[in-house]
Amino acid sequence: MTNNYLKRKIDAFLLDWKNTPNKKPLIVKGCRQIGKTESIRHFAISAGYESFIEINFVKDQKYKNIIIDGYETNQIIKNMSLIDPTKKFIEGSTLIFFDEITEFPEIATSLKFFNEDGRFDVICSGSMLGVNYKRIESNSVGNKIDYEMYSMDFEEFLWANGYKEDTIENMLSHMKTFTPFSNLEMSIFQKLFLDYVILGGMPAVVSEYISKGTFEGSLNTQRQLIADYKEDIRKYAEGVDQTRILNVFNSIPAQLAKENKKFQLSKIEKGARFKDYRGCAEWLIDSGVVNVCYCLDSLELPLSGNCDIDKFKLYFADTGLLVSLLDEESQEDLRSNKNLGVYKGALFENIVGEALTKSGYKLYYYKREDGTLEEDFFIRSSENLIPIEVKARNGKSKSLKTLITSDRYKDIDYGFKLSSNNIGYHDKVYTFPYFCTFLLKRFMSTFKPID
């Protein structure tokens, strides 16, 4: 493993991809600074390629000329060699890495020819791919596979802190057998999880925390990342939308601090019209900076067929970046005293939304128009709709109980509650500590309800 490299989930995927016969070129998607480039470089070394050729279309503008004679593999290889004769193209043992392809989407057309040629492995990546992806997709449809990468989840954070697979398997075993964690386990995992909430999963921030053993410098690193995201908005968004997208981005912490976290235009600009802002939220979603949680019209399966795309909540894709946007007093309280204050509900809801998204779930919530009943998230099994309640503080889960017991909701038989409490089960509600959220999908793969 290369020096100070933080183990990532993409590592195993990349090795499987390399060992797949007749594999297609790969496109690694995900927002900036989540570790895409570093992971691909690490893979090139650890997988034993004899030659690794990295082209960055931001830093190496001259390489945009490699398609001047067409997209055939031989022509591209020839032109790359003309620009840099030291590059070696060894058949069967060369990885070509096209980075920052957002700056040069035309290169995606070459993937068809690399795929048909088959002599060289090709990976493409870049920031803001989601925003410009339609063009890249149309240029390479059927000739590549995609991998969606995120900032580090809690499992990767545990790896970074020295914990191995046996610790993860032990946590999952606790969930599957409904065995409470010991006091020591609860104490250690809760402390680590709270650190993770404050830091988030951006590799630069986590790496700094691991090397120093403190939060020193983490806020400055997070704020620089926020500044980079805003610069991306100015760079990639067009015209008047830049200001509106920034307005939406800047309003998210205040929106999440509200009791009703539904996204409201009135909190951004007086007299704002929905049609003027619809594309702005979508732009941030496509960029990978935020996760969207749509409101369900009715509580029945299938989930995607029952949501209202005009009603939604926006969560930050990395909770640490949300933390970095809080006011100075909250920052001090968080880092010094681990006190989550007024933002407690917002932070834990954001972190659960983040964990579910990183596990492959889409986000849905419910709020009844004619009453107070509402629920934070929903997932599904093959047979059931499963409400998930995020509890910032101890108390009764009135909505969750209503959803389970009412004859009105035929697809709901039980629910999950995520809180600071230990594992438990009562009245068809399964309680798990927050720090178990990343394991929920694996838990669901073998889960059989107690009743």
Coordinates of N, CA and C in Angstrom, one line a residue, residues 7 154-168 171 188-189 192:
K7 N -7.4 3.3 2.9 CA -8.1 2.2 2.2 C -9.5 2.6 1.8
F154 N -18.6 5.6 7.2 CA -18.1 5.3 8.5 C -17.2 4.1 8.6
E155 N -17.5 3.1 7.7 CA -16.7 1.9 7.6 C -15.3 2.3 7.2
E156 N -15.1 3.1 6.2 CA -13.8 3.5 5.7 C -13.1 4.4 6.8
F157 N -13.9 5.1 7.5 CA -13.3 5.9 8.7 C -12.8 5.0 9.7
L158 N -13.5 3.9 10.0 CA -13.0 2.9 11.0 C -11.7 2.3 10.4
W159 N -11.7 1.9 9.1 CA -10.4 1.4 8.6 C -9.3 2.4 8.8
A160 N -9.5 3.7 8.5 CA -8.5 4.7 8.7 C -8.0 4.8 10.1
N161 N -8.8 4.4 11.1 CA -8.4 4.4 12.5 C -7.9 3.1 12.9
G162 N -7.6 2.2 12.0 CA -6.9 0.9 12.3 C -7.8 -0.3 12.6
Y163 N -9.1 -0.1 12.5 CA -10.0 -1.2 12.7 C -10.1 -2.1 11.5
K164 N -10.2 -3.4 11.7 CA -10.2 -4.4 10.6 C -11.6 -4.9 10.3
E165 N -11.6 -5.8 9.3 CA -12.9 -6.4 8.9 C -13.6 -7.2 10.0
D166 N -12.8 -7.8 11.0 CA -13.5 -8.5 12.0 C -14.3 -7.6 12.9
T167 N -13.9 -6.3 13.1 CA -14.7 -5.4 13.9 C -16.0 -5.1 13.2
I168 N -15.9 -4.9 11.9 CA -17.2 -4.6 11.1 C -18.1 -5.8 11.2
M171 N -19.8 -6.0 14.5 CA -20.9 -5.0 14.6 C -22.2 -5.5 13.9
I188 N -16.8 3.5 22.7 CA -15.8 3.7 21.7 C -16.4 4.1 20.4
F189 N -17.4 3.3 19.9 CA -18.0 3.6 18.6 C -18.7 4.9 18.6
L192 N -16.0 7.6 18.2 CA -15.5 7.6 16.8 C -16.6 8.2 15.9

